[in-house]
XYZ file of C-alpha atoms in Angstrom:
378
model
C -35.351 -24.152 148.905
C -32.860 -21.371 148.537
C -29.992 -23.826 148.483
C -31.814 -25.958 145.920
C -32.400 -22.978 143.621
C -28.747 -22.051 144.011
C -27.765 -25.538 142.874
C -29.803 -25.239 139.677
C -28.197 -21.882 138.826
C -24.739 -23.320 139.412
C -25.409 -26.192 137.032
C -26.654 -23.828 134.334
C -23.581 -21.654 134.776
C -21.289 -24.669 134.442
C -23.016 -25.744 131.246
C -22.478 -22.283 129.734
C -18.821 -22.238 130.755
C -18.272 -25.685 129.283
C -19.886 -24.574 126.029
C -17.670 -21.484 125.848
C -14.550 -23.566 126.554
C -15.439 -25.992 123.783
C -15.947 -23.064 121.403
C -12.582 -21.568 122.384
C -10.866 -24.936 122.004
C -12.414 -25.358 118.578
C -11.299 -21.868 117.555
C -7.752 -22.490 118.837
C -7.609 -25.771 116.973
C -8.676 -24.087 113.755
C -6.109 -21.310 114.253
C -3.371 -23.831 114.932
C -4.427 -25.840 111.900
C -4.310 -22.757 109.716
C -0.878 -21.869 111.113
C 0.371 -25.391 110.482
C -0.916 -25.237 106.912
C 0.915 -21.942 106.349
C 4.138 -23.318 107.856
C 3.973 -26.424 105.676
C 3.128 -24.333 102.626
C 6.056 -21.973 103.156
C 8.358 -24.938 103.806
C 7.277 -26.533 100.522
C 7.814 -23.247 98.693
C 11.289 -22.968 100.229
C 12.194 -26.526 99.293
C 10.890 -25.953 95.763
C 12.930 -22.756 95.490
C 16.082 -24.486 96.676
C 15.472 -27.448 94.380
C 14.921 -25.094 91.446
C 18.049 -23.178 92.349
C 20.154 -26.330 92.520
C 18.527 -27.772 89.405
C 19.505 -24.655 87.488
C 23.154 -24.951 88.575
C 25.512 -24.137 85.748
C 28.476 -26.293 86.799
C 30.767 -27.927 84.230
C 29.645 -31.447 83.362
C 32.838 -33.553 83.353
C 33.955 -34.623 86.827
C 37.551 -33.560 86.155
C 36.647 -30.048 84.954
C 37.675 -27.077 87.075
C 34.821 -25.112 88.659
C 36.936 -22.465 90.386
C 40.660 -21.932 90.897
C 43.134 -19.453 92.330
C 46.863 -19.551 91.519
C 49.763 -17.505 92.867
C 52.342 -18.083 90.109
C 56.099 -17.759 90.575
C 59.322 -19.328 89.204
C 59.880 -22.893 90.362
C 63.072 -24.189 91.968
C 63.530 -27.740 93.273
C 66.581 -29.354 94.854
C 67.350 -33.024 95.443
C 69.390 -34.529 98.259
C 72.432 -36.337 96.882
C 72.075 -39.282 99.269
C 68.349 -39.696 99.925
C 67.149 -38.307 96.572
C 64.499 -36.457 98.569
C 63.046 -33.448 96.720
C 62.868 -30.007 98.333
C 60.683 -27.442 96.571
C 62.434 -24.172 97.261
C 59.937 -22.184 95.193
C 56.581 -23.304 93.833
C 53.256 -21.744 92.848
C 50.295 -21.801 95.217
C 47.225 -23.390 93.647
C 43.737 -23.859 95.109
C 40.942 -25.388 93.049
C 37.598 -27.182 93.162
C 36.622 -29.695 90.481
C 33.146 -30.478 89.173
C 32.886 -33.711 91.189
C 33.685 -31.792 94.389
C 37.357 -32.766 94.593
C 39.561 -30.121 96.213
C 43.224 -29.741 95.203
C 45.014 -27.322 97.494
C 48.735 -26.600 97.161
C 50.141 -23.852 99.392
C 53.540 -23.986 97.667
C 55.199 -25.822 100.557
C 58.771 -27.092 100.276
C 57.791 -30.690 101.113
C 55.896 -31.131 97.850
C 52.587 -31.972 99.552
C 49.134 -31.249 98.107
C 46.053 -31.359 100.352
C 42.966 -32.969 98.878
C 39.407 -33.426 100.048
C 35.805 -33.375 98.904
C 33.368 -30.484 98.827
C 29.717 -31.616 99.111
C 27.696 -30.940 95.967
C 25.518 -28.345 97.641
C 28.549 -26.457 98.942
C 30.210 -26.630 95.526
C 27.149 -25.100 93.878
C 26.990 -22.440 96.571
C 30.676 -21.592 95.986
C 30.015 -21.321 92.245
C 26.976 -19.093 92.732
C 28.810 -16.806 95.173
C 31.650 -16.291 92.701
C 29.302 -15.666 89.770
C 27.396 -13.089 91.835
C 30.600 -11.064 92.166
C 30.086 -9.931 88.546
C 33.757 -10.353 87.671
C 33.294 -9.132 84.104
C 33.058 -5.592 85.429
C 36.595 -5.867 86.837
C 38.246 -5.317 83.453
C 36.422 -1.987 83.034
C 38.686 -0.531 85.716
C 41.790 -0.917 83.562
C 43.305 0.199 80.294
C 43.605 -1.957 77.201
C 45.844 -4.990 77.133
C 49.562 -4.356 76.810
C 51.951 -6.027 74.388
C 54.881 -5.784 76.788
C 56.870 -8.832 77.861
C 55.341 -10.882 80.693
C 56.808 -13.487 83.021
C 55.126 -15.961 85.350
C 54.879 -13.702 88.366
C 51.150 -13.038 88.848
C 47.943 -14.160 90.554
C 45.342 -15.955 88.447
C 41.593 -16.440 88.976
C 39.429 -18.950 87.076
C 35.725 -19.796 87.209
C 33.837 -22.013 84.748
C 30.259 -22.862 83.867
C 28.837 -25.428 81.457
C 29.544 -23.423 78.328
C 31.690 -20.495 79.414
C 34.655 -19.573 81.570
C 36.337 -16.471 82.910
C 40.022 -15.970 83.700
C 41.646 -12.905 85.220
C 45.210 -12.254 86.336
C 46.811 -9.571 88.460
C 50.453 -8.706 87.927
C 52.598 -8.787 91.055
C 53.075 -5.016 91.213
C 49.396 -4.151 90.674
C 46.636 -3.616 93.218
C 44.185 -6.504 93.406
C 40.523 -5.543 92.775
C 38.245 -6.199 95.746
C 36.048 -8.622 93.776
C 39.018 -10.843 92.930
C 40.182 -10.707 96.556
C 36.737 -11.946 97.627
C 36.889 -14.731 95.036
C 40.315 -15.776 96.328
C 39.035 -15.831 99.912
C 36.073 -18.058 99.018
C 38.213 -20.586 97.152
C 40.927 -20.734 99.824
C 38.325 -21.132 102.589
C 36.762 -24.045 100.687
C 40.125 -25.781 101.059
C 39.551 -26.005 104.816
C 37.830 -29.291 103.983
C 40.963 -30.683 102.318
C 42.626 -32.778 105.029
C 44.221 -35.625 103.061
C 47.795 -35.350 101.763
C 49.341 -36.607 98.515
C 52.690 -36.030 96.863
C 52.732 -33.078 94.470
C 53.997 -35.264 91.627
C 51.111 -37.723 92.193
C 48.296 -35.193 92.561
C 45.294 -35.540 90.301
C 45.522 -33.532 87.074
C 42.315 -31.707 86.104
C 41.108 -31.226 82.556
C 42.572 -28.366 80.596
C 40.161 -25.414 80.696
C 38.509 -24.486 77.384
C 38.612 -20.725 77.018
C 36.344 -18.521 74.904
C 37.881 -16.599 72.016
C 39.407 -13.308 73.072
C 37.868 -10.144 71.713
C 39.314 -6.767 70.830
C 37.508 -5.308 73.823
C 39.544 -7.379 76.248
C 41.317 -5.185 78.736
C 44.558 -4.391 80.490
C 48.133 -5.134 81.357
C 47.313 -5.663 85.028
C 44.019 -7.557 85.020
C 43.248 -9.473 81.838
C 41.239 -12.428 80.687
C 43.845 -14.955 79.585
C 44.034 -18.394 78.078
C 44.740 -20.746 80.989
C 45.063 -23.955 78.984
C 48.682 -24.198 80.045
C 47.940 -23.942 83.748
C 47.538 -27.716 83.891
C 49.222 -28.820 80.648
C 49.208 -32.247 79.061
C 52.055 -33.064 76.716
C 49.901 -35.255 74.482
C 47.635 -32.278 73.739
C 50.379 -30.428 71.850
C 49.788 -29.574 68.185
C 52.232 -31.210 65.777
C 52.988 -28.338 63.408
C 56.271 -26.577 62.729
C 57.743 -23.813 60.619
C 61.267 -23.250 59.311
C 61.015 -19.501 59.979
C 59.854 -20.185 63.537
C 62.768 -22.533 64.233
C 65.363 -20.188 62.722
C 64.071 -17.232 64.714
C 63.813 -19.336 67.846
C 67.467 -20.412 67.594
C 68.569 -16.781 67.392
C 66.474 -15.805 70.408
C 67.651 -18.789 72.470
C 71.301 -17.973 71.720
C 70.752 -14.309 72.580
C 69.103 -15.235 75.892
C 71.998 -17.553 76.760
C 74.552 -14.823 76.028
C 72.630 -12.192 77.993
C 72.374 -14.487 81.013
C 76.115 -15.148 81.106
C 76.918 -11.475 80.530
C 74.878 -10.579 83.616
C 76.576 -13.292 85.656
C 80.080 -12.271 84.622
C 79.337 -8.627 85.365
C 78.584 -9.625 88.970
C 81.461 -12.043 89.386
C 79.226 -15.140 89.113
C 80.641 -18.060 87.075
C 79.135 -18.433 83.596
C 76.743 -21.297 82.894
C 77.577 -24.112 80.522
C 74.957 -24.752 77.850
C 73.546 -28.259 77.972
C 72.065 -29.943 74.894
C 69.633 -32.156 76.792
C 68.316 -29.199 78.802
C 67.952 -27.310 75.516
C 65.610 -30.038 74.285
C 63.484 -29.840 77.435
C 63.313 -26.045 77.203
C 62.526 -26.043 73.470
C 59.718 -28.541 73.925
C 58.057 -26.408 76.576
C 58.460 -23.137 74.668
C 56.888 -24.815 71.645
C 53.972 -25.976 73.761
C 53.281 -22.481 75.109
C 53.562 -20.923 71.634
C 51.284 -23.425 69.929
C 48.748 -23.130 72.733
C 48.905 -19.336 72.126
C 49.080 -18.649 75.850
C 48.744 -15.069 76.995
C 50.618 -15.873 80.195
C 53.619 -18.162 80.630
C 53.177 -21.257 82.798
C 55.560 -23.798 84.259
C 56.143 -27.316 83.054
C 56.568 -30.334 85.282
C 60.244 -29.852 84.558
C 61.576 -32.111 87.315
C 59.965 -35.127 85.688
C 60.793 -33.904 82.170
C 64.503 -33.491 82.922
C 64.673 -36.853 84.692
C 62.913 -38.601 81.792
C 64.744 -36.892 78.940
C 68.163 -36.746 80.664
C 68.149 -39.891 82.870
C 71.934 -40.074 83.254
C 72.121 -36.665 84.961
C 72.465 -36.851 88.721
C 71.145 -33.343 89.285
C 70.848 -31.797 92.743
C 68.948 -28.615 91.878
C 66.714 -27.437 89.033
C 65.132 -24.087 88.236
C 62.894 -22.782 85.491
C 62.035 -19.333 84.090
C 59.320 -18.894 81.463
C 58.243 -15.731 79.684
C 56.536 -14.235 76.643
C 57.567 -11.112 74.749
C 57.768 -9.344 71.426
C 61.556 -9.582 71.199
C 64.504 -11.046 73.077
C 65.675 -7.785 74.663
C 62.330 -6.751 76.184
C 61.747 -10.275 77.420
C 65.158 -10.494 79.077
C 64.502 -7.109 80.661
C 61.277 -8.508 82.147
C 63.209 -11.452 83.611
C 65.782 -9.144 85.195
C 63.086 -6.803 86.567
C 61.432 -9.695 88.418
C 63.344 -10.452 91.662
C 62.532 -14.172 91.638
C 63.488 -14.638 87.954
C 66.652 -12.590 88.384
C 67.557 -14.784 91.363
C 67.519 -17.853 89.125
C 69.624 -16.123 86.468
C 72.279 -15.036 88.979
C 72.213 -18.083 91.286
C 75.788 -19.319 91.700
C 74.429 -22.730 92.661
C 73.522 -23.495 89.038
C 76.252 -24.531 86.608
C 74.312 -25.569 83.482
C 71.445 -24.142 81.485
C 69.207 -25.054 78.572
C 67.358 -22.343 76.636
C 64.423 -22.848 74.298
C 62.443 -20.312 72.279
C 59.522 -20.546 69.875
C 57.503 -17.908 68.024
C 53.779 -17.914 67.371
C 53.430 -16.236 63.969
C 49.732 -15.512 64.540
C 50.200 -13.271 67.559
C 53.847 -12.383 66.898
C 54.866 -13.391 70.426
C 58.069 -15.211 71.358
C 57.892 -17.868 74.085
C 61.081 -18.548 76.062
C 62.077 -21.154 78.647
C 65.248 -21.206 80.784
C 66.089 -24.573 82.357
C 68.735 -24.268 85.102
C 70.546 -27.232 86.621
C 73.201 -28.045 89.186
C 75.147 -31.246 88.676
């Protein structure tokens, strides 16, 4: 009997344990269900946040518009082999940019004339744009004094970022310290170019749309970091205005002649043969100076002068070309700026050149004179 009673108690105990286990299992299931609901809910909130963030992206609309760009500007020199006609870019600006369709154009200024291209996924492009905008670049100009009217030459670093209806451009002169925010912007743009692994010839690289800049205000700052019109960074000849002025032309001729004389005076003083003035090169230089003046650029930019010289002066079998561009209030201060820049002075005193064309044009609205030197070796 004792064993029988023991059996009944054991069965009752098992029933209770089974009931408790079922209760625990039910509770665990409910807890897991609640946890799963919370995980799904948070995931949906995260996806919605990301979607909203991407949907609110402020990128330029046209596929060929520039989203962000960094340029290290310097005078350009290109030579051409007499036998193979192969070009060698002895000096060229470095340019890194991302376009609105994700295209990357990355030129490290190499002598081979190669531009690396690639594609930045849309999400990464938007992230790059947001990171740059978060840098609050507008505060950079507060660190500097008001904009200077001194002569400037193309020896600077430029930074450009654009949204749908606005854009910001800043430049740092070669002898000035670069603000940390602009250094961070440069790093982000250059790192994006890690995805650019295809190569094209520099002369065949895709040309982005000309940036549309906001009107400059009186509050704009500084001689070392300034917001500047970058329309000429990627110029298109067919976008040039078709206006002229007799007073502009007369003044321009005087400035061009003065620049030519000053250049040869400096060469003679150092025992370097004087340059001959070339009419066809004059035309190329005048055309580019006129473009810069009518675009009212605040910084000088280079032309695609290799192609321009070859097209306008097809009978010239040139072996080396060089170009200086600058903007100033008068011929003397502008020439002084050229001579104070080592790379521009090198072009002026290079014994390898034997011909030059000089063009000048004045913008009567801002009172600035735009000058181009075209050097050539035949």
